[in-house]
Short mmCIF file of C-alpha atoms and ligand atoms in Angstrom, two decimals:
data_model
loop_
_atom_site.label_atom_id
_atom_site.label_comp_id
_atom_site.label_asym_id
_atom_site.label_seq_id
_atom_site.Cartn_x
_atom_site.Cartn_y
_atom_site.Cartn_z
CA MET A 30 90.33 128.45 101.77
CA PHE A 31 93.12 128.51 99.34
CA SER A 32 93.02 130.20 96.03
CA PRO A 33 93.42 127.34 93.66
CA GLN A 34 94.90 129.94 91.08
CA GLN A 35 97.92 130.67 93.32
CA LEU A 36 98.59 127.71 93.84
CA ARG A 37 99.34 126.85 90.62
CA GLN A 38 102.11 128.48 90.96
CA SER A 39 103.89 126.44 94.27
CA PHE A 40 103.72 123.36 91.32
CA PRO A 41 107.32 123.70 89.30
CA VAL A 42 105.14 122.01 86.56
CA PHE A 43 102.40 125.00 85.34
CA GLN A 44 105.87 127.25 85.32
CA HIS A 45 106.78 124.76 82.30
CA PHE A 46 103.39 124.03 80.88
CA PRO A 47 101.47 127.34 81.62
CA ASN A 48 98.74 125.88 79.02
CA LEU A 49 98.46 122.67 81.09
CA VAL A 50 95.23 121.75 82.05
CA TYR A 51 95.72 118.61 84.14
CA LEU A 52 93.17 116.79 85.33
CA ASP A 53 94.84 113.06 85.55
CA ASN A 54 94.91 113.64 89.14
CA ALA A 55 93.12 109.78 89.86
CA SER A 56 95.94 108.49 88.24
CA THR A 57 99.78 110.85 90.05
CA THR A 58 99.11 113.50 90.98
CA GLN A 59 101.54 116.72 90.31
CA LYS A 60 104.43 117.52 92.82
CA PRO A 61 104.59 121.36 94.57
CA GLN A 62 107.65 123.01 94.88
CA VAL A 63 108.22 122.19 98.52
CA VAL A 64 107.95 117.76 98.01
CA ILE A 65 110.83 118.71 94.88
CA GLU A 66 113.04 120.40 97.53
CA ALA A 67 112.34 118.39 101.05
CA GLU A 68 113.83 115.24 97.99
CA ARG A 69 116.71 117.36 96.87
CA GLU A 70 117.99 118.03 100.17
CA TYR A 71 117.78 114.70 101.20
CA TYR A 72 119.51 113.80 99.05
CA GLU A 73 122.44 117.31 98.62
CA GLN A 74 122.48 117.36 102.37
CA HIS A 75 120.89 113.76 104.71
CA ASN A 76 121.83 110.98 102.44
CA ALA A 77 123.02 108.32 104.15
CA ASN A 78 122.03 104.38 104.70
CA VAL A 79 119.05 104.06 108.33
CA HIS A 80 119.38 102.25 111.16
CA ARG A 81 122.74 101.20 110.73
CA GLY A 82 125.06 103.56 110.91
CA ILE A 83 125.85 105.76 113.97
CA TYR A 84 127.91 108.80 111.67
CA ARG A 85 125.65 111.96 112.17
CA LEU A 86 124.47 112.14 108.19
CA ALA A 87 123.69 108.37 109.11
CA ALA A 88 121.38 109.25 112.23
CA GLU A 89 119.64 112.46 110.25
CA ALA A 90 118.62 110.10 107.21
CA THR A 91 117.00 107.68 110.58
CA ALA A 92 115.83 111.08 112.25
CA LEU A 93 114.08 111.84 109.01
CA TYR A 94 112.52 108.46 108.44
CA GLU A 95 111.34 108.13 111.86
CA GLY A 96 110.50 111.57 111.24
CA SER A 97 108.49 110.72 108.59
CA ARG A 98 106.46 107.85 110.62
CA GLU A 99 105.43 109.54 112.90
CA ARG A 100 104.50 112.22 111.30
CA CYS A 101 102.39 109.97 109.44
CA ALA A 102 101.07 107.93 112.31
CA ARG A 103 99.47 111.70 113.50
CA PHE A 104 98.25 112.37 110.51
CA LEU A 105 96.05 109.03 110.49
CA ASN A 106 95.79 109.58 114.45
CA ALA A 107 97.11 106.42 114.30
CA PRO A 108 98.09 105.47 118.38
CA GLN A 109 101.01 104.53 117.85
CA ALA A 110 104.12 105.44 115.03
CA LYS A 111 104.96 101.64 114.13
CA GLN A 112 101.74 100.83 113.63
CA VAL A 113 102.46 102.16 110.51
CA ILE A 114 104.24 100.37 107.89
CA PHE A 115 106.35 102.57 105.06
CA THR A 116 105.30 99.94 101.82
CA SER A 117 105.63 100.99 98.18
CA GLY A 118 102.39 101.89 97.52
CA THR A 119 98.61 101.34 97.98
CA THR A 120 99.04 98.00 96.12
CA ASP A 121 102.29 97.17 97.74
CA GLY A 122 99.88 97.43 101.24
CA VAL A 123 97.22 95.14 100.38
CA ASN A 124 99.43 92.90 98.47
CA LEU A 125 101.59 92.75 101.52
CA VAL A 126 97.77 92.42 103.76
CA ALA A 127 96.51 89.61 101.61
CA GLN A 128 99.81 87.40 102.53
CA CYS A 129 100.41 88.28 105.22
CA PHE A 130 96.70 88.48 107.26
CA ALA A 131 94.54 86.16 105.07
CA PHE A 132 96.60 83.82 103.90
CA PRO A 133 98.10 82.02 107.11
CA ARG A 134 93.52 83.12 108.44
CA LEU A 135 91.74 81.37 105.68
CA GLU A 136 91.11 77.48 105.44
CA PRO A 137 89.03 75.73 102.38
CA GLY A 138 85.51 76.86 102.03
CA ASP A 139 86.63 80.58 104.29
CA GLN A 140 85.82 83.75 101.93
CA VAL A 141 86.99 87.27 101.21
CA LEU A 142 84.88 89.91 100.62
CA ILE A 143 85.69 92.90 98.20
CA SER A 144 82.69 95.85 96.11
CA ALA A 145 82.53 95.26 92.37
CA MET A 146 84.06 98.87 92.18
CA GLU A 147 87.37 97.84 93.64
CA HIS A 148 90.69 98.31 91.34
CA HIS A 149 92.53 95.45 90.48
CA SER A 150 95.03 96.11 93.10
CA ASN A 151 92.23 95.71 95.60
CA LEU A 152 91.59 92.55 94.18
CA ILE A 153 94.10 90.84 91.77
CA PRO A 154 95.45 90.02 96.16
CA TRP A 155 92.07 88.61 96.95
CA GLN A 156 91.96 86.83 94.50
CA GLN A 157 95.14 85.01 93.77
CA VAL A 158 95.51 83.56 97.67
CA CYS A 159 91.73 82.82 97.86
CA LEU A 160 92.55 80.84 94.69
CA ALA A 161 95.76 79.56 97.25
CA LYS A 162 94.09 78.29 99.35
CA LYS A 163 90.34 77.26 97.70
CA ALA A 164 88.88 80.36 99.47
CA GLU A 165 85.92 82.23 97.51
CA LEU A 166 86.29 85.82 96.66
CA LYS A 167 82.43 87.77 96.90
CA VAL A 168 81.54 90.95 95.31
CA ILE A 169 80.00 93.51 96.92
CA PRO A 170 76.93 94.60 93.66
CA PHE A 171 76.83 98.25 92.57
CA ASN A 172 73.37 99.81 91.18
CA GLN A 173 73.00 101.75 88.29
CA GLN A 174 74.21 105.13 89.68
CA GLY A 175 77.06 103.34 91.01
CA GLU A 176 76.00 103.28 94.43
CA LEU A 177 77.22 100.02 96.78
CA ASP A 178 73.85 97.88 98.00
CA LEU A 179 74.13 97.63 101.55
CA GLN A 180 71.79 95.71 102.07
CA ALA A 181 73.94 93.22 99.60
CA LEU A 182 76.59 94.00 101.85
CA GLN A 183 74.84 92.69 104.79
CA GLU A 184 73.14 90.26 103.27
CA LEU A 185 77.54 88.27 102.29
CA LEU A 186 78.11 89.63 105.67
CA ASN A 187 79.00 86.47 108.30
CA PRO A 188 81.32 83.98 109.66
CA LYS A 189 83.35 82.34 106.86
CA VAL A 190 84.58 86.09 105.06
CA LYS A 191 88.49 86.39 107.10
CA ILE A 192 88.18 89.89 106.05
CA LEU A 193 86.68 92.64 104.25
CA ALA A 194 88.40 94.49 101.42
CA LEU A 195 86.64 98.05 100.21
CA THR A 196 87.90 100.77 98.38
CA HIS A 197 86.74 104.38 99.45
CA ILE A 198 86.44 106.40 96.79
CA SER A 199 86.26 105.00 93.56
CA ASN A 200 89.10 105.26 91.34
CA THR A 201 86.44 105.30 88.03
CA LEU A 202 83.23 106.31 89.39
CA GLY A 203 83.76 108.55 92.45
CA THR A 204 81.98 107.05 94.46
CA ILE A 205 82.48 107.73 98.00
CA ASN A 206 81.23 104.49 99.87
CA PRO A 207 80.09 105.45 104.11
CA ILE A 208 83.06 103.36 104.99
CA ALA A 209 82.48 104.07 109.30
CA GLU A 210 78.81 102.50 108.70
CA ILE A 211 80.53 99.63 106.51
CA ILE A 212 83.45 98.99 108.88
CA ALA A 213 80.77 98.81 112.30
CA LEU A 214 78.25 96.58 110.03
CA ALA A 215 81.08 94.54 109.31
CA HIS A 216 82.54 94.23 113.04
CA ALA A 217 79.48 93.73 113.55
CA GLN A 218 79.81 89.92 111.92
CA GLY A 219 83.56 89.78 113.32
CA VAL A 220 84.87 91.19 110.03
CA PRO A 221 88.25 92.82 110.19
CA VAL A 222 87.93 95.63 107.37
CA LEU A 223 91.58 97.16 105.17
CA VAL A 224 90.30 100.54 103.94
CA ASP A 225 91.92 101.25 100.16
CA ALA A 226 92.54 104.80 101.65
CA ALA A 227 94.47 105.43 97.41
CA GLN A 228 91.38 108.03 96.58
CA SER A 229 90.34 109.49 99.17
CA ILE A 230 93.55 110.50 101.13
CA SER A 231 93.60 114.05 100.23
CA SER A 232 90.60 115.49 100.90
CA HIS A 233 89.48 112.80 103.68
CA GLN A 234 90.85 113.02 107.01
CA MET A 235 91.33 109.70 108.27
CA ASP A 236 90.95 108.79 111.83
CA VAL A 237 92.25 105.00 112.02
CA GLN A 238 90.92 105.20 116.20
CA ALA A 239 87.77 106.37 115.20
CA LEU A 240 86.69 104.33 112.07
CA ASP A 241 87.95 101.62 114.28
CA VAL A 242 90.00 100.13 111.21
CA ASP A 243 91.60 97.15 110.89
CA PHE A 244 93.86 98.00 107.48
CA LEU A 245 94.68 100.99 105.69
CA VAL A 246 96.87 101.96 102.76
CA PHE A 247 97.74 104.36 100.09
CA SER A 248 99.94 105.75 98.40
CA GLY A 249 102.40 109.35 98.04
CA HIS A 250 102.69 110.09 94.86
CA LYS A 251 97.94 110.99 95.31
CA ILE A 252 98.98 113.34 97.55
CA PHE A 253 101.31 115.21 96.59
CA GLY A 254 104.35 112.90 97.55
CA PRO A 255 107.27 111.07 96.19
CA THR A 256 106.54 107.38 93.93
CA GLY A 257 107.03 104.54 95.22
CA THR A 258 106.06 105.91 98.60
CA GLY A 259 102.86 104.25 100.29
CA ILE A 260 101.80 103.64 104.14
CA LEU A 261 99.84 100.01 105.73
CA TYR A 262 98.12 100.92 108.85
CA GLY A 263 97.29 98.65 110.71
CA LYS A 264 95.86 97.34 114.20
CA GLU A 265 98.77 96.59 116.82
CA LYS A 266 97.37 93.79 117.07
CA TRP A 267 96.90 92.20 114.03
CA LEU A 268 100.45 93.31 112.71
CA LYS A 269 102.15 92.13 115.58
CA GLU A 270 100.41 88.35 114.71
CA MET A 271 101.45 88.59 110.95
CA PRO A 272 104.84 86.80 109.37
CA PRO A 273 106.97 89.10 108.08
CA TYR A 274 106.53 90.16 104.21
CA ARG A 275 109.66 89.47 103.01
CA PHE A 276 113.19 88.19 104.38
CA GLY A 277 116.76 89.99 104.05
CA GLY A 278 118.75 92.92 105.89
CA GLU A 279 117.03 95.07 108.75
CA MET A 280 113.83 93.68 109.34
CA ILE A 281 116.28 90.39 111.90
CA ARG A 282 116.87 90.29 115.59
CA ASP A 283 118.92 87.30 115.05
CA VAL A 284 120.76 85.04 112.75
CA THR A 285 122.49 81.73 112.72
CA PHE A 286 122.28 78.90 109.60
CA ALA A 287 119.74 77.57 111.58
CA LYS A 288 117.46 80.27 112.61
CA THR A 289 116.21 84.34 112.36
CA THR A 290 114.51 85.34 114.77
CA PHE A 291 113.20 88.88 113.46
CA ALA A 292 113.00 92.12 114.68
CA PRO A 293 109.55 93.67 115.99
CA ILE A 294 107.13 96.24 114.00
CA PRO A 295 107.54 98.09 112.03
CA HIS A 296 110.84 96.44 111.09
CA LYS A 297 109.74 93.21 111.10
CA PHE A 298 107.93 94.09 107.38
CA GLU A 299 110.22 96.70 106.14
CA ALA A 300 113.58 94.69 105.22
CA GLY A 301 115.98 95.33 103.27
CA THR A 302 117.35 99.55 102.22
CA PRO A 303 113.96 101.16 101.92
CA ASN A 304 112.70 104.10 99.90
CA ILE A 305 114.43 106.37 102.30
CA ALA A 306 114.07 109.68 100.34
CA GLY A 307 110.66 108.94 99.88
CA VAL A 308 109.51 108.32 102.83
CA ALA A 309 111.48 111.45 104.56
CA THR A 310 109.93 113.85 101.67
CA LEU A 311 105.79 112.17 102.14
CA ALA A 312 106.05 113.64 105.65
CA THR A 313 106.20 117.11 103.68
CA ALA A 314 103.69 116.42 101.23
CA LEU A 315 101.50 115.70 104.55
CA ASP A 316 102.45 118.94 105.87
CA PHE A 317 101.55 120.58 102.40
CA VAL A 318 97.81 119.29 102.56
CA GLU A 319 97.85 119.85 105.89
CA SER A 320 98.04 123.28 105.09
CA LEU A 321 95.65 122.85 102.71
CA GLY A 322 92.86 121.52 104.85
CA GLN A 323 91.36 118.22 103.61
CA ASN A 324 87.95 119.57 103.64
CA ASN A 325 89.21 122.90 102.57
CA ILE A 326 90.00 120.05 99.57
CA ALA A 327 86.59 118.37 99.57
CA ALA A 328 84.91 121.58 98.55
CA HIS A 329 87.19 122.81 95.96
CA LEU A 330 86.74 119.11 94.38
CA GLN A 331 83.01 119.60 94.99
CA THR A 332 82.83 123.05 93.18
CA LEU A 333 84.85 121.62 89.66
CA LEU A 334 82.91 118.42 90.12
CA ALA A 335 79.60 120.45 89.86
CA ALA A 336 81.47 122.84 87.54
CA GLY A 337 82.23 119.31 84.91
CA MET A 338 78.30 117.81 85.05
CA GLU A 339 76.69 120.73 83.72
CA LYS A 340 79.69 121.38 81.10
CA LEU A 341 79.97 118.18 80.02
CA SER A 342 76.17 117.46 80.97
CA SER A 343 75.42 120.01 77.94
CA ILE A 344 76.83 118.15 75.00
CA PRO A 345 74.79 116.00 72.84
CA GLY A 346 76.07 112.02 73.21
CA VAL A 347 77.18 112.31 76.71
CA GLN A 348 76.37 109.51 79.04
CA PHE A 349 78.23 109.50 83.06
CA TYR A 350 78.78 106.44 84.59
CA GLY A 351 79.08 107.11 88.18
CA GLU A 352 75.92 109.38 89.13
CA ALA A 353 75.98 109.03 93.24
CA ALA A 354 74.85 110.26 95.97
CA GLN A 355 78.22 111.26 97.57
CA LYS A 356 80.94 111.45 94.23
CA SER A 357 83.83 113.20 94.70
CA GLY A 358 86.00 115.09 91.69
CA ILE A 359 86.46 112.44 89.21
CA ILE A 360 84.55 112.21 86.63
CA SER A 361 83.95 108.72 84.47
CA PHE A 362 81.83 109.73 80.49
CA THR A 363 81.60 108.61 77.31
CA ILE A 364 80.43 110.60 73.89
CA ASP A 365 78.33 108.64 71.48
CA GLY A 366 80.20 107.66 69.08
CA ILE A 367 83.29 108.38 70.03
CA HIS A 368 85.83 105.51 71.24
CA PRO A 369 87.56 106.75 74.46
CA HIS A 370 91.42 106.82 73.10
CA ASP A 371 90.28 109.25 70.37
CA LEU A 372 89.13 111.47 72.58
CA ALA A 373 91.88 111.58 75.53
CA THR A 374 94.20 111.43 72.32
CA ILE A 375 92.81 114.83 70.94
CA LEU A 376 92.52 116.51 73.79
CA GLY A 377 96.35 115.87 74.80
CA GLN A 378 96.97 117.22 72.37
CA GLN A 379 95.85 120.51 73.03
CA ASP A 380 97.23 120.37 76.65
CA ILE A 381 93.87 118.34 77.87
CA CYS A 382 95.75 115.56 79.56
CA ILE A 383 92.71 113.40 81.48
CA ARG A 384 92.93 109.49 80.82
CA ALA A 385 90.91 106.30 78.16
CA GLY A 386 89.99 102.64 78.74
CA HIS A 387 89.35 100.71 82.27
CA HIS A 388 91.03 102.71 84.91
CA CYS A 389 92.01 99.11 85.88
CA THR A 390 88.72 98.31 86.64
CA GLN A 391 87.84 96.16 83.98
CA PRO A 392 84.95 94.58 86.09
CA ILE A 393 83.11 98.34 86.42
CA MET A 394 83.62 98.31 82.67
CA ASP A 395 81.78 94.53 82.29
CA PHE A 396 78.80 96.49 84.38
CA TYR A 397 78.28 98.96 82.11
CA GLU A 398 79.53 96.64 78.78
CA ILE A 399 81.44 99.21 77.63
CA PRO A 400 85.32 98.35 77.07
CA GLY A 401 86.14 101.87 78.70
CA THR A 402 85.52 104.86 79.71
CA VAL A 403 87.38 109.18 79.24
CA ARG A 404 88.04 110.32 82.57
CA ALA A 405 88.86 113.33 84.16
CA SER A 406 89.56 113.30 87.62
CA PHE A 407 89.97 117.16 89.72
CA SER A 408 92.50 118.20 92.10
CA VAL A 409 93.45 121.25 94.06
CA TYR A 410 95.59 122.53 91.07
CA ASN A 411 92.60 122.70 88.58
CA THR A 412 90.70 125.71 87.93
CA LEU A 413 86.69 126.86 86.82
CA GLU A 414 88.87 127.65 84.35
CA ASP A 415 90.09 124.35 83.06
CA VAL A 416 86.29 122.67 83.60
CA THR A 417 85.99 125.48 80.49
CA LYS A 418 89.26 124.43 78.61
CA LEU A 419 87.36 120.42 79.02
CA GLY A 420 84.72 121.16 78.04
CA GLU A 421 85.55 123.54 75.23
CA GLY A 422 88.28 120.40 73.58
CA VAL A 423 85.02 117.55 73.77
CA ASN A 424 82.73 120.64 71.93
CA ASN A 425 86.27 120.92 69.23
CA VAL A 426 86.90 116.70 69.16
CA LEU A 427 83.03 116.55 68.62
CA LYS A 428 83.01 118.78 65.63
CA VAL A 429 86.44 117.60 64.05
CA MET A 430 85.15 113.86 64.30
CA SER A 431 81.41 114.78 62.85
N1 PMP B 10 93.39 101.40 94.77
C1 PMP B 10 92.35 102.97 93.78
C2 PMP B 10 91.46 103.78 94.80
C3 PMP B 10 93.88 103.67 93.40
O1 PMP B 10 93.13 104.26 92.55
C4 PMP B 10 95.20 103.30 92.67
C5 PMP B 10 95.53 103.33 91.83
N2 PMP B 10 94.93 104.09 90.64
C6 PMP B 10 95.56 102.43 93.49
C7 PMP B 10 94.39 101.66 94.74
C8 PMP B 10 96.76 101.78 93.09
O2 PMP B 10 97.19 102.36 93.46
P1 PMP B 10 99.11 101.98 93.14
O3 PMP B 10 99.10 101.79 92.71
O4 PMP B 10 99.99 103.80 93.59
O5 PMP B 10 100.23 100.65 94.24
#
């Protein structure tokens, strides 16, 4: 098990801001020195464009870029590296699948199934594709605790559903959905499944073959890597069938004015100069996560979650949103009589960083009939002292405002 206190020393942000209580990890994580160094080293020592040049630097850049694909494939236990497509993040990956997998398949009256706890990124792309194809967006409900209604899910699965897109962990409620069970239920009805692993990838080992998942997406920046990076994993049979996403350089086999033939996967989906530095660096971020161990990270998040819930429940007027039996290190709450933005602003002035608002999940706010929550979300470098400071900070706000 790692020591969060020691780990903080590997994150330069805490040297610059020693008193920082960073509890907005569901939005993005801070970056360790090794990741920052990897990006710097790329630009200082290996920078060139990929796939075209034959000189040494170009070969190195290509090796780093394609090496990262191999690394990502190992990280997910993907059968082949070519099933890993580099994207700019989770949002980009979902849009790619909505446009290139769902769009060509959907007929009027068909359905796309999502859950009521999806991030807008795993909602709007499906909603828009359904609108364009006169298909229906169907939604799996959740209960007051924030747990998916698996009975309703089973009733909603039918041959008209062309894809089920589901988050593994809710960025607002913290609920950990039983994705293995859900994928099996969906497959029993012939429904392919996309898993949004944005919130789970750092704390849950994703074995795409064991899960038999059709598509899986995540963002590099939530797993200690650079912004503007992400992964789409897909089953080979689907990726091969899908048309390209964007058109341009890098994704072709042969071009004339009359006709273009496209490169095989994965390059068919990677038009233009990619985020080479980001992709190269993402491999280092994955090494970092594996060096800590996803099981250890999950255990640490559970410790902080338990301490946070205990601390906050002792504060008068606290309401929690998301009390699922299986819950990750994300706590959404409100305090009677205090606007979430006021709470987050005053805490921010004390270097306690939490998020206020709808967290890109407006339907969750509608379900609870609230405008927003404040959200504390934990990561590897958070300590029990951070939780204490959060509790003290909230109590101080209560004193100031009462
Ligand atoms: N899905 C979930 C569950 C998320 O938490 C987020 C980011 N908050 C996203 C999708 C979107 O990720 P990105 O903005 O990196 O594309």
